[in-house]
Tab-separated table of C-alpha atoms in Angstrom:
chain	number	residue	atom	x	y	z
W	253	MET	CA	7.195	-1.327	-19.736
W	254	LEU	CA	6.013	1.491	-17.475
W	255	ILE	CA	2.256	1.281	-16.838
W	256	GLY	CA	0.522	4.329	-15.390
W	257	ARG	CA	2.603	6.514	-13.050
W	258	GLU	CA	2.328	9.493	-15.433
W	259	LYS	CA	1.928	12.066	-12.659
W	260	GLU	CA	4.742	10.595	-10.582
W	261	GLN	CA	7.056	10.416	-13.592
W	262	GLN	CA	6.301	14.035	-14.492
W	263	ARG	CA	7.137	15.151	-10.949
W	264	LEU	CA	10.445	13.301	-11.105
W	265	LEU	CA	11.442	14.814	-14.432
W	266	GLN	CA	10.498	18.308	-13.275
W	267	LEU	CA	13.160	18.070	-10.550
W	268	ALA	CA	15.838	18.751	-13.162
W	269	THR	CA	14.085	21.934	-14.324
W	270	LYS	CA	13.767	23.683	-10.970
W	271	GLU	CA	16.056	26.525	-9.975
W	272	ASP	CA	17.331	25.224	-6.642
W	273	SER	CA	18.923	21.901	-5.748
W	274	GLN	CA	16.271	19.256	-5.062
W	275	PHE	CA	16.004	16.520	-2.446
W	276	CYS	CA	13.308	14.006	-3.441
W	277	ALA	CA	12.144	10.986	-1.448
W	278	VAL	CA	10.085	8.303	-3.176
W	279	TYR	CA	8.266	6.002	-0.774
W	280	GLY	CA	5.538	3.386	-0.669
W	281	ARG	CA	4.856	-0.281	-0.052
W	282	ARG	CA	7.611	-2.799	-0.802
W	283	ARG	CA	7.470	-4.328	-4.323
W	284	VAL	CA	5.375	-1.421	-5.593
W	285	GLY	CA	7.901	-0.362	-8.243
W	286	LYS	CA	9.695	2.645	-6.742
W	287	THR	CA	13.115	1.749	-8.136
W	288	TYR	CA	11.682	0.796	-11.516
W	289	LEU	CA	9.844	4.112	-11.809
W	290	ILE	CA	12.970	6.152	-11.046
W	291	ARG	CA	15.178	4.132	-13.409
W	292	GLU	CA	12.658	4.286	-16.247
W	293	SER	CA	12.032	8.012	-15.758
W	294	PHE	CA	15.730	8.827	-16.148
W	295	ASN	CA	16.384	6.168	-18.796
W	296	TYR	CA	18.689	4.305	-16.406
W	297	THR	CA	21.193	7.161	-16.616
W	298	PHE	CA	22.415	8.831	-13.414
W	299	ASP	CA	25.499	10.842	-12.588
W	300	PHE	CA	25.817	8.682	-9.491
W	301	TYR	CA	23.806	5.629	-8.507
W	302	TYR	CA	24.170	3.409	-5.488
W	303	THR	CA	21.865	0.817	-3.951
W	304	GLY	CA	22.279	-0.367	-0.384
W	305	VAL	CA	22.931	-4.004	0.424
W	306	ALA	CA	20.708	-5.854	2.875
W	307	ASN	CA	22.081	-7.326	6.095
W	308	VAL	CA	25.741	-6.392	5.724
W	309	SER	CA	28.104	-4.351	7.878
W	310	LYS	CA	28.971	-0.685	7.498
W	311	SER	CA	32.380	-1.726	6.186
W	312	VAL	CA	30.824	-3.712	3.341
W	313	GLN	CA	28.409	-0.882	2.509
W	314	LEU	CA	31.283	1.613	2.336
W	315	ALA	CA	33.281	-0.701	0.085
W	316	GLU	CA	30.344	-1.053	-2.284
W	317	PHE	CA	29.774	2.717	-2.215
W	318	ARG	CA	33.451	3.188	-3.142
W	319	ASP	CA	33.066	0.776	-6.058
W	320	SER	CA	30.097	2.773	-7.363
W	321	LEU	CA	32.116	5.986	-7.096
W	322	GLN	CA	35.007	4.419	-9.008
W	323	ALA	CA	32.680	3.258	-11.769
W	324	ALA	CA	31.150	6.719	-12.134
W	325	TRP	CA	34.380	8.737	-11.778
W	326	LYS	CA	36.538	6.383	-13.842
W	327	ARG	CA	39.381	6.703	-11.346
W	328	LYS	CA	40.672	4.871	-8.290
W	329	VAL	CA	38.985	5.802	-4.994
W	330	ASN	CA	40.190	4.730	-1.563
W	331	LYS	CA	37.657	3.021	0.663
W	332	PRO	CA	36.106	5.677	2.965
W	333	LYS	CA	36.548	5.181	6.708
W	334	ASN	CA	33.023	6.381	7.485
W	335	TRP	CA	29.949	7.890	5.834
W	336	PHE	CA	31.112	11.467	6.372
W	337	GLU	CA	34.208	10.695	4.328
W	338	ALA	CA	32.130	8.792	1.746
W	339	PHE	CA	29.874	11.776	1.125
W	340	LYS	CA	32.886	14.104	1.054
W	341	VAL	CA	34.367	12.053	-1.798
W	342	LEU	CA	30.970	12.018	-3.530
W	343	GLY	CA	30.975	15.831	-3.384
W	344	GLU	CA	34.482	15.929	-4.874
W	345	TYR	CA	33.402	13.706	-7.751
W	346	LEU	CA	30.298	15.806	-8.452
W	347	SER	CA	32.361	19.020	-8.356
W	348	ASP	CA	34.698	17.487	-10.907
W	349	LEU	CA	31.774	16.559	-13.167
W	350	ASN	CA	31.651	19.155	-15.930
W	351	VAL	CA	28.076	19.178	-17.242
W	352	ASN	CA	25.802	22.108	-17.970
W	353	ARG	CA	22.690	20.705	-16.281
W	354	LYS	CA	21.442	19.315	-13.002
W	355	LYS	CA	23.514	16.409	-11.622
W	356	ILE	CA	21.239	13.446	-10.838
W	357	ILE	CA	22.103	11.265	-7.825
W	358	PHE	CA	19.996	8.217	-6.969
W	359	ILE	CA	20.587	6.339	-3.718
W	360	ASP	CA	18.332	3.304	-3.434
W	361	GLU	CA	17.509	1.143	-0.384
W	362	LEU	CA	18.548	3.991	1.893
W	363	SER	CA	17.398	2.257	5.084
W	364	TRP	CA	19.884	-0.600	4.545
W	365	LEU	CA	22.753	1.902	4.802
W	366	ASP	CA	21.592	2.970	8.258
W	367	THR	CA	23.341	0.173	10.136
W	368	PRO	CA	23.836	0.402	13.937
W	369	ARG	CA	26.263	3.161	15.019
W	370	SER	CA	27.001	4.042	11.394
W	371	ASN	CA	25.945	7.715	11.699
W	372	PHE	CA	24.644	7.426	8.161
W	373	VAL	CA	21.728	9.845	8.585
W	374	SER	CA	23.984	12.442	10.221
W	375	ALA	CA	26.425	12.154	7.327
W	376	LEU	CA	23.587	12.538	4.817
W	377	GLU	CA	22.440	15.662	6.674
W	378	HIS	CA	25.953	17.110	6.507
W	379	PHE	CA	26.269	16.311	2.804
W	380	TRP	CA	22.986	18.013	1.941
W	381	ASN	CA	23.279	21.047	4.218
W	382	GLY	CA	27.043	21.525	4.183
W	383	TRP	CA	27.738	20.831	0.530
W	384	ALA	CA	24.789	20.212	-1.852
W	385	THR	CA	22.787	23.313	-0.908
W	386	ALA	CA	25.734	25.454	0.206
W	387	ARG	CA	27.037	25.923	-3.327
W	388	ALA	CA	26.105	28.742	-5.688
W	389	GLU	CA	25.606	26.292	-8.554
W	390	LYS	CA	22.353	24.842	-7.135
W	391	ASP	CA	22.774	21.941	-9.555
W	392	ILE	CA	22.090	18.842	-7.430
W	393	VAL	CA	19.095	16.530	-7.636
W	394	LEU	CA	19.241	13.884	-4.910
W	395	ILE	CA	16.637	11.118	-5.172
W	396	VAL	CA	16.339	8.545	-2.403
W	397	CYS	CA	13.990	5.678	-1.663
W	398	ALA	CA	13.814	2.726	0.694
W	399	SER	CA	11.899	-0.532	0.999
W	400	SER	CA	10.636	0.612	4.387
W	401	ALA	CA	8.162	3.485	4.159
W	402	SER	CA	8.226	3.747	7.952
W	403	TRP	CA	12.010	4.277	7.944
W	404	ILE	CA	11.716	7.097	5.374
W	405	THR	CA	8.958	8.692	7.456
W	406	LYS	CA	10.828	8.517	10.762
W	407	LYS	CA	14.391	9.222	9.666
W	408	ILE	CA	13.810	11.646	6.781
W	409	PHE	CA	10.348	13.261	6.888
W	410	LYS	CA	10.128	13.554	10.694
W	411	ASN	CA	13.820	14.184	11.224
W	412	LYS	CA	14.305	16.630	14.087
W	413	GLY	CA	17.897	17.416	13.197
W	414	GLY	CA	19.602	18.737	10.102
W	415	LEU	CA	17.176	17.116	7.667
W	416	HIS	CA	14.130	18.765	9.215
W	417	ASN	CA	12.014	20.154	6.349
W	418	ARG	CA	14.861	19.611	3.867
W	419	VAL	CA	13.010	17.251	1.526
W	420	THR	CA	11.728	19.362	-1.355
W	421	GLU	CA	9.602	16.668	-3.051
W	422	LYS	CA	7.776	13.690	-1.547
W	423	ILE	CA	6.383	11.158	-4.004
W	424	TYR	CA	4.166	8.434	-2.572
W	425	LEU	CA	3.867	5.491	-4.943
W	426	SER	CA	0.617	3.657	-4.336
W	427	PRO	CA	-0.177	0.130	-5.548
W	428	PHE	CA	-1.738	-0.248	-8.974
W	429	SER	CA	-5.460	0.371	-9.299
W	430	LEU	CA	-7.722	-2.133	-11.027
W	431	LEU	CA	-7.452	-0.002	-14.175
W	432	GLU	CA	-3.656	-0.115	-14.103
W	433	CYS	CA	-3.740	-3.882	-13.578
W	434	ARG	CA	-6.040	-4.174	-16.587
W	435	LEU	CA	-3.634	-2.082	-18.656
W	436	PHE	CA	-0.727	-4.209	-17.437
W	437	SER	CA	-2.593	-7.390	-18.331
W	438	GLU	CA	-3.279	-6.094	-21.833
W	439	ALA	CA	0.310	-4.930	-22.368
W	440	ALA	CA	1.670	-8.277	-21.160
W	441	GLY	CA	-0.695	-10.246	-23.389
W	442	LEU	CA	-2.231	-12.135	-20.469
W	443	ASN	CA	-5.686	-12.176	-22.110
W	444	MET	CA	-7.663	-11.906	-18.856
W	445	THR	CA	-11.328	-11.036	-18.417
W	446	LEU	CA	-12.223	-8.195	-16.054
W	447	LYS	CA	-13.433	-10.766	-13.517
W	448	ASP	CA	-10.091	-12.629	-13.851
W	449	ILE	CA	-8.283	-9.348	-13.205
W	450	ALA	CA	-10.467	-8.580	-10.186
W	451	GLU	CA	-9.975	-12.032	-8.672
W	452	THR	CA	-6.220	-11.810	-9.241
W	453	TYR	CA	-6.263	-8.357	-7.632
W	454	MET	CA	-8.094	-9.870	-4.654
W	455	ILE	CA	-5.039	-12.111	-4.158
W	456	LEU	CA	-2.060	-10.023	-5.309
W	457	GLY	CA	-3.414	-6.548	-4.632
W	458	GLY	CA	-2.010	-3.888	-6.914
W	459	VAL	CA	1.619	-4.848	-6.357
W	460	PRO	CA	3.373	-4.571	-9.757
W	461	TYR	CA	6.112	-7.073	-8.891
W	462	TYR	CA	3.552	-9.795	-8.213
W	463	TRP	CA	1.727	-9.031	-11.455
W	464	SER	CA	4.992	-9.211	-13.381
W	465	LEU	CA	5.232	-12.883	-12.386
W	466	LEU	CA	2.032	-13.845	-14.240
W	467	LYS	CA	2.683	-15.831	-17.416
W	468	ARG	CA	1.066	-15.684	-20.818
W	469	GLY	CA	-0.794	-18.772	-21.928
W	470	ARG	CA	-1.877	-19.650	-18.392
W	471	SER	CA	-5.366	-19.082	-17.009
W	472	ALA	CA	-5.765	-16.812	-13.986
W	473	SER	CA	-6.257	-19.873	-11.755
W	474	GLN	CA	-3.225	-21.660	-13.217
W	475	ASN	CA	-1.077	-18.589	-12.573
W	476	ILE	CA	-2.186	-18.486	-8.926
W	477	ASP	CA	-1.367	-22.181	-8.544
W	478	ASP	CA	2.048	-21.556	-10.104
W	479	LEU	CA	2.837	-18.606	-7.827
W	480	PHE	CA	1.639	-20.013	-4.507
W	481	PHE	CA	0.982	-23.745	-4.516
W	482	SER	CA	3.294	-25.438	-7.026
W	483	GLU	CA	6.446	-27.281	-5.975
W	484	ASP	CA	8.677	-24.341	-6.901
W	485	ALA	CA	6.159	-21.558	-6.158
W	486	VAL	CA	7.894	-18.153	-6.354
W	487	LEU	CA	5.732	-16.557	-3.651
W	488	ALA	CA	5.491	-19.508	-1.283
W	489	ASN	CA	7.720	-17.766	1.306
W	490	GLU	CA	6.830	-14.185	0.406
W	491	PHE	CA	4.922	-13.425	3.626
W	492	LYS	CA	7.885	-14.011	5.934
W	493	GLU	CA	10.343	-12.400	3.523
W	494	LEU	CA	8.113	-9.344	3.121
W	495	TYR	CA	7.817	-8.531	6.812
W	496	THR	CA	11.396	-9.530	7.615
W	497	SER	CA	12.735	-7.178	4.949
W	498	LEU	CA	10.742	-4.247	6.320
W	499	TYR	CA	11.164	-4.595	10.073
W	500	LYS	CA	14.225	-5.515	12.132
W	501	ASN	CA	11.946	-7.306	14.591
W	502	PRO	CA	9.076	-8.528	12.380
W	503	LYS	CA	7.270	-10.776	14.867
W	504	PRO	CA	5.183	-8.037	16.594
W	505	TYR	CA	4.050	-6.734	13.198
W	506	MET	CA	3.132	-10.202	11.977
W	507	ASN	CA	1.195	-10.810	15.204
W	508	ILE	CA	-0.775	-7.591	14.734
W	509	VAL	CA	-1.799	-8.317	11.133
W	510	LYS	CA	-2.684	-11.892	12.066
W	511	THR	CA	-4.923	-10.601	14.851
W	512	LEU	CA	-6.567	-8.037	12.576
W	513	GLY	CA	-7.097	-10.718	9.936
W	514	LYS	CA	-9.539	-12.465	12.274
W	515	LYS	CA	-12.008	-9.575	12.381
W	516	LYS	CA	-13.001	-8.117	9.039
W	517	VAL	CA	-14.465	-4.861	10.351
W	518	GLY	CA	-11.244	-4.198	12.284
W	519	MET	CA	-10.345	-3.604	15.916
W	520	THR	CA	-9.672	-0.698	18.237
W	521	ARG	CA	-6.232	-0.195	19.698
W	522	SER	CA	-7.373	-1.533	23.073
W	523	GLU	CA	-8.935	-4.596	21.439
W	524	ILE	CA	-5.668	-5.340	19.623
W	525	ALA	CA	-3.712	-5.032	22.880
W	526	LYS	CA	-6.163	-7.282	24.715
W	527	SER	CA	-6.112	-9.920	21.982
W	528	LEU	CA	-2.301	-9.948	21.895
W	529	LYS	CA	-2.084	-9.803	25.695
W	530	ILE	CA	0.196	-6.764	25.592
W	531	THR	CA	-0.008	-3.277	27.055
W	532	SER	CA	-1.478	-0.451	24.997
W	533	SER	CA	1.837	1.390	24.963
W	534	GLY	CA	3.834	3.695	22.722
W	535	THR	CA	5.443	0.633	21.165
W	536	LEU	CA	2.059	-0.573	19.941
W	537	THR	CA	1.388	2.898	18.541
W	538	GLU	CA	4.695	2.788	16.667
W	539	HIS	CA	3.952	-0.640	15.225
W	540	LEU	CA	0.481	0.412	14.072
W	541	GLU	CA	1.866	3.567	12.442
W	542	ASP	CA	4.567	1.540	10.682
W	543	LEU	CA	1.972	-0.875	9.291
W	544	GLN	CA	-0.174	2.033	8.103
W	545	GLN	CA	2.751	3.688	6.340
W	546	SER	CA	3.590	0.404	4.611
W	547	GLY	CA	0.000	0.079	3.354
W	548	PHE	CA	-0.869	-3.096	5.260
W	549	ILE	CA	-3.569	-1.624	7.482
W	550	ARG	CA	-5.773	1.451	7.531
W	551	MET	CA	-7.209	3.458	10.425
W	552	TYR	CA	-10.686	4.957	10.294
W	553	LYS	CA	-13.187	6.475	12.682
W	554	SER	CA	-16.755	5.205	12.676
W	555	ILE	CA	-19.597	7.677	12.483
W	556	GLN	CA	-20.385	9.339	15.833
W	557	LYS	CA	-17.321	7.745	17.438
W	558	LYS	CA	-14.471	9.505	19.220
W	559	GLU	CA	-10.806	9.495	18.134
W	560	ARG	CA	-9.870	6.951	20.798
W	561	ASP	CA	-12.387	4.564	19.244
W	562	SER	CA	-10.621	4.591	15.869
W	563	ILE	CA	-10.587	1.233	14.113
W	564	TYR	CA	-7.539	-0.472	12.598
W	565	GLN	CA	-8.319	-2.766	9.693
W	566	LEU	CA	-6.173	-5.137	7.641
W	567	ILE	CA	-6.456	-4.153	3.957
W	568	ASP	CA	-3.426	-5.788	2.321
W	569	GLN	CA	-4.797	-8.341	-0.130
W	570	PHE	CA	-1.735	-10.579	-0.136
W	571	THR	CA	-1.629	-10.783	3.680
W	572	LEU	CA	-5.318	-11.682	3.831
W	573	PHE	CA	-4.809	-14.385	1.209
W	574	TYR	CA	-1.825	-15.752	3.109
W	575	PHE	CA	-3.774	-16.223	6.347
W	576	GLN	CA	-6.723	-17.791	4.558
W	577	TYR	CA	-4.916	-20.151	2.202
W	578	MET	CA	-1.182	-20.374	2.795
W	579	GLU	CA	-0.421	-20.296	6.518
W	580	ASN	CA	-1.611	-23.859	6.990
W	581	SER	CA	-2.038	-24.887	3.364
W	582	SER	CA	-2.159	-28.541	2.499
W	583	GLY	CA	-2.475	-29.543	-1.118
W	584	THR	CA	-4.482	-26.491	-2.240
W	585	VAL	CA	-5.334	-26.488	-5.938
W	586	TRP	CA	-6.688	-23.080	-6.851
W	587	VAL	CA	-8.386	-24.300	-10.020
W	588	GLN	CA	-10.659	-26.432	-7.812
W	589	GLU	CA	-11.072	-23.931	-4.980
W	590	ALA	CA	-13.854	-21.792	-6.513
W	591	MET	CA	-16.421	-24.521	-5.782
W	592	THR	CA	-15.785	-24.586	-2.016
W	593	PRO	CA	-17.545	-22.721	0.853
W	594	LYS	CA	-14.119	-21.489	1.983
W	595	TYR	CA	-13.676	-19.711	-1.344
W	596	LYS	CA	-17.059	-18.020	-1.027
W	597	SER	CA	-16.173	-16.713	2.422
W	598	TRP	CA	-12.718	-15.508	1.342
W	599	SER	CA	-13.867	-13.960	-1.949
W	600	GLY	CA	-16.551	-11.910	-0.231
W	601	LEU	CA	-14.023	-10.434	2.194
W	602	ALA	CA	-11.355	-9.974	-0.470
W	603	PHE	CA	-13.810	-8.158	-2.752
W	604	GLU	CA	-14.669	-5.801	0.102
W	605	ARG	CA	-10.969	-4.978	0.456
W	606	LEU	CA	-10.714	-4.421	-3.296
W	607	CYS	CA	-13.524	-1.896	-2.953
W	608	LEU	CA	-11.720	-0.135	-0.094
W	609	TRP	CA	-8.720	0.337	-2.396
W	610	HIS	CA	-11.035	1.970	-4.955
W	611	ILE	CA	-12.949	4.568	-2.964
W	612	PRO	CA	-12.168	7.319	-5.550
W	613	GLN	CA	-13.683	5.145	-8.286
W	614	ILE	CA	-16.749	4.415	-6.143
W	615	LYS	CA	-17.180	8.135	-5.445
W	616	LYS	CA	-16.894	8.868	-9.159
W	617	ALA	CA	-19.551	6.264	-9.974
W	618	LEU	CA	-21.791	7.824	-7.319
W	619	GLY	CA	-21.232	11.243	-8.884
W	620	ILE	CA	-19.628	12.694	-5.744
W	621	SER	CA	-15.953	12.969	-6.728
W	622	GLY	CA	-15.798	16.617	-5.696
W	623	ILE	CA	-17.677	16.164	-2.418
W	624	SER	CA	-15.909	15.835	0.922
W	625	CYS	CA	-16.584	12.444	2.546
W	626	ASN	CA	-15.652	10.368	5.567
W	627	VAL	CA	-15.294	6.681	4.735
W	628	GLY	CA	-15.519	3.889	7.262
W	629	SER	CA	-17.559	1.000	8.630
W	630	TRP	CA	-20.279	0.845	11.253
W	631	ILE	CA	-21.423	-1.885	13.587
W	632	TYR	CA	-24.210	-2.135	16.140
W	633	ILE	CA	-24.188	-4.910	18.746
W	634	PRO	CA	-27.285	-4.909	20.976
W	635	THR	CA	-26.987	-5.484	24.704
W	636	SER	CA	-28.587	-8.523	26.340
W	637	ASP	CA	-31.574	-6.420	27.399
W	638	GLU	CA	-31.949	-5.001	23.887
W	639	LYS	CA	-31.877	-8.512	22.431
W	640	GLU	CA	-34.624	-9.589	24.809
W	641	SER	CA	-36.753	-6.675	23.667
W	642	GLY	CA	-36.340	-7.729	20.039
W	643	SER	CA	-33.424	-5.552	18.892
W	644	SER	CA	-31.000	-7.092	16.439
W	645	GLY	CA	-27.512	-6.034	15.455
W	646	THR	CA	-26.130	-5.096	12.072
W	647	GLN	CA	-22.849	-4.366	10.350
W	648	ILE	CA	-22.044	-1.982	7.500
W	649	ASP	CA	-18.661	-2.702	5.923
W	650	LEU	CA	-18.470	0.415	3.755
W	651	LEU	CA	-20.231	3.626	4.669
W	652	ILE	CA	-19.670	6.985	2.971
W	653	ASP	CA	-20.690	9.956	5.102
W	654	ARG	CA	-21.017	12.791	2.609
W	655	SER	CA	-20.980	16.566	3.075
W	656	ASP	CA	-23.975	16.901	0.716
W	657	ASN	CA	-26.338	15.724	3.460
W	658	VAL	CA	-26.371	12.089	2.330
W	659	ILE	CA	-24.940	8.910	3.830
W	660	THR	CA	-24.383	6.055	1.371
W	661	ILE	CA	-24.419	2.477	2.639
W	662	CYS	CA	-22.418	0.336	0.214
W	663	GLU	CA	-23.245	-3.358	0.024
W	664	MET	CA	-20.435	-5.287	-1.686
W	665	LYS	CA	-21.273	-8.560	-3.425
W	666	PHE	CA	-18.871	-10.725	-5.453
W	667	TYR	CA	-20.742	-12.988	-7.891
W	668	ASP	CA	-19.952	-14.948	-11.044
W	669	THR	CA	-23.122	-13.563	-12.615
W	670	ASP	CA	-25.508	-10.660	-12.082
W	671	TYR	CA	-26.589	-10.277	-8.467
W	672	ASN	CA	-30.259	-11.190	-8.133
W	673	ILE	CA	-31.805	-9.271	-5.243
W	674	THR	CA	-34.476	-11.482	-3.676
W	675	SER	CA	-37.332	-10.341	-1.449
W	676	LYS	CA	-35.292	-11.581	1.499
W	677	ASP	CA	-32.258	-9.546	0.400
W	678	GLU	CA	-34.361	-6.422	-0.018
W	679	GLU	CA	-35.858	-6.825	3.437
W	680	ALA	CA	-32.378	-7.234	4.940
W	681	LEU	CA	-31.215	-4.030	3.231
W	682	ARG	CA	-34.214	-2.081	4.501
W	683	LYS	CA	-33.686	-3.415	7.998
W	684	LYS	CA	-30.010	-2.497	7.951
W	685	ARG	CA	-30.824	1.056	6.891
W	686	ALA	CA	-33.573	1.343	9.513
W	687	ILE	CA	-31.305	0.164	12.349
W	688	PHE	CA	-28.568	2.561	11.248
W	689	MET	CA	-30.952	5.534	11.130
W	690	GLU	CA	-32.501	4.655	14.470
W	691	ARG	CA	-29.236	4.123	16.332
W	692	THR	CA	-27.351	7.082	14.875
W	693	GLN	CA	-30.341	9.438	14.804
W	694	THR	CA	-28.869	10.894	11.645
W	695	LYS	CA	-30.672	13.790	10.005
W	696	LYS	CA	-29.130	12.979	6.638
W	697	ALA	CA	-30.755	11.007	3.844
W	698	VAL	CA	-29.513	7.412	3.785
W	699	HIS	CA	-28.979	5.808	0.372
W	700	ILE	CA	-28.045	2.231	-0.466
W	701	ALA	CA	-25.594	1.414	-3.264
W	702	ILE	CA	-24.730	-2.077	-4.461
W	703	VAL	CA	-21.119	-2.674	-5.536
W	704	THR	CA	-20.988	-5.958	-7.401
W	705	THR	CA	-19.220	-7.807	-10.189
W	706	PHE	CA	-21.540	-7.361	-13.158
W	707	GLY	CA	-24.711	-5.641	-11.943
W	708	ILE	CA	-28.203	-6.524	-10.780
W	709	SER	CA	-30.638	-8.789	-12.570
W	710	GLY	CA	-34.377	-8.201	-12.523
W	711	THR	CA	-36.279	-5.173	-11.263
W	712	LYS	CA	-38.853	-6.593	-8.885
W	713	HIS	CA	-36.954	-5.997	-5.676
W	714	ILE	CA	-34.557	-3.127	-6.399
W	715	ASN	CA	-36.622	-0.133	-5.277
W	716	THR	CA	-34.547	-0.018	-2.093
W	717	VAL	CA	-31.293	0.451	-4.018
W	718	GLN	CA	-30.418	3.939	-5.254
W	719	GLN	CA	-27.308	3.086	-7.302
W	720	VAL	CA	-25.429	0.091	-8.696
W	721	ILE	CA	-21.636	0.058	-9.202
W	722	THR	CA	-19.859	-2.682	-11.167
W	723	LEU	CA	-16.324	-3.868	-11.851
W	724	LYS	CA	-16.398	-1.804	-15.016
W	725	ASP	CA	-16.868	1.331	-12.880
W	726	LEU	CA	-14.054	0.308	-10.539
W	727	ALA	CA	-11.687	-0.262	-13.470
W	728	GLU	CA	-12.086	3.260	-14.884
């Protein structure tokens, strides 16, 4: 059951119609459905298919590669001594394949083949440059993907050797949107309300694998208990397994996301280094880039700030949920959790992250889909002297700086019912806007938009708000 992914599937299928041989890399966060998309798009039929094996030696990988060749070629193949020989035999098999169409090769979990001193990437370069594209037939479609988006980026996209600029198609597979999760829920017969879907998204994010674990006949809360807190919970150890599968040395990455999880607005590079008591070195840069490419964190620049002041923010829903509820969990029962202050604190933050994953939908609801925007947060912390003179600080978690001479301040509120703006709330909104305008000295108009679950009740105190965006808007 393939939900969404129409554009990505079309791009994959078009590979077989192009004149030249094609080298396609599909990348994205782990568990996002890269392999499933490729298999479904080609109806599970490839001229050659091989998937790497985690945590085994080069010798084992080569033996498994040989077995895949034998299965495809229907003849005995000797075990290759190295990857150069393995790809040479692959070329011989493909040359022997008599078909009047493009020959489709899919190599999955590519990063697991790149074991120490294996020369795998060099052999892949030689296969593509010395054989696949050196033939007059131009009949090869090579599709690769890996669990680690950072590995694909470093070893394939930014390759400075023979694979430099050789990839002809890059397909980034993003997590499901709220709409796609709603469609999945309907197709799977889960019978969830839009609020159920949003709350589940706030825990699982848009990761298709996690959603595939939800069971019919169970409430949203029961499913969360089953997945995380039951005796045989499937995702109880997912956090460690997730980071361990992506990074050879996962501890620094886990330390970074844990540090970022403590500050919802995010931290600068220097603040991260100071908190972790490490130097702000190239290694930290590499780790931050890896986490960005895997979709765990985002980097943004606040209005009127310089590049060196860029903020890194944890946006992965599952990781946030882990730190809040699972790292030191003790007898959590999710069905009972909604009544606790801890839930209110977590749900507010998690809803903000949901909104950050749906900026295009927010822009559409604002009527500015075609307008260039910078999206970020903004915070003002007064000095001691400013506090003494009566100045107070403020924080804006989602700010859209638009090229149409408007800045939209988005207030995000997760409620079980309509959000009732009180006189106190209205005054706080006006004060926030006033502080922002005063401190930034912006010449643009400043609007306030409320992003909330169902909408706003009453009209007495909503003159300050220009627009209201609901879950229904986010799920379109």
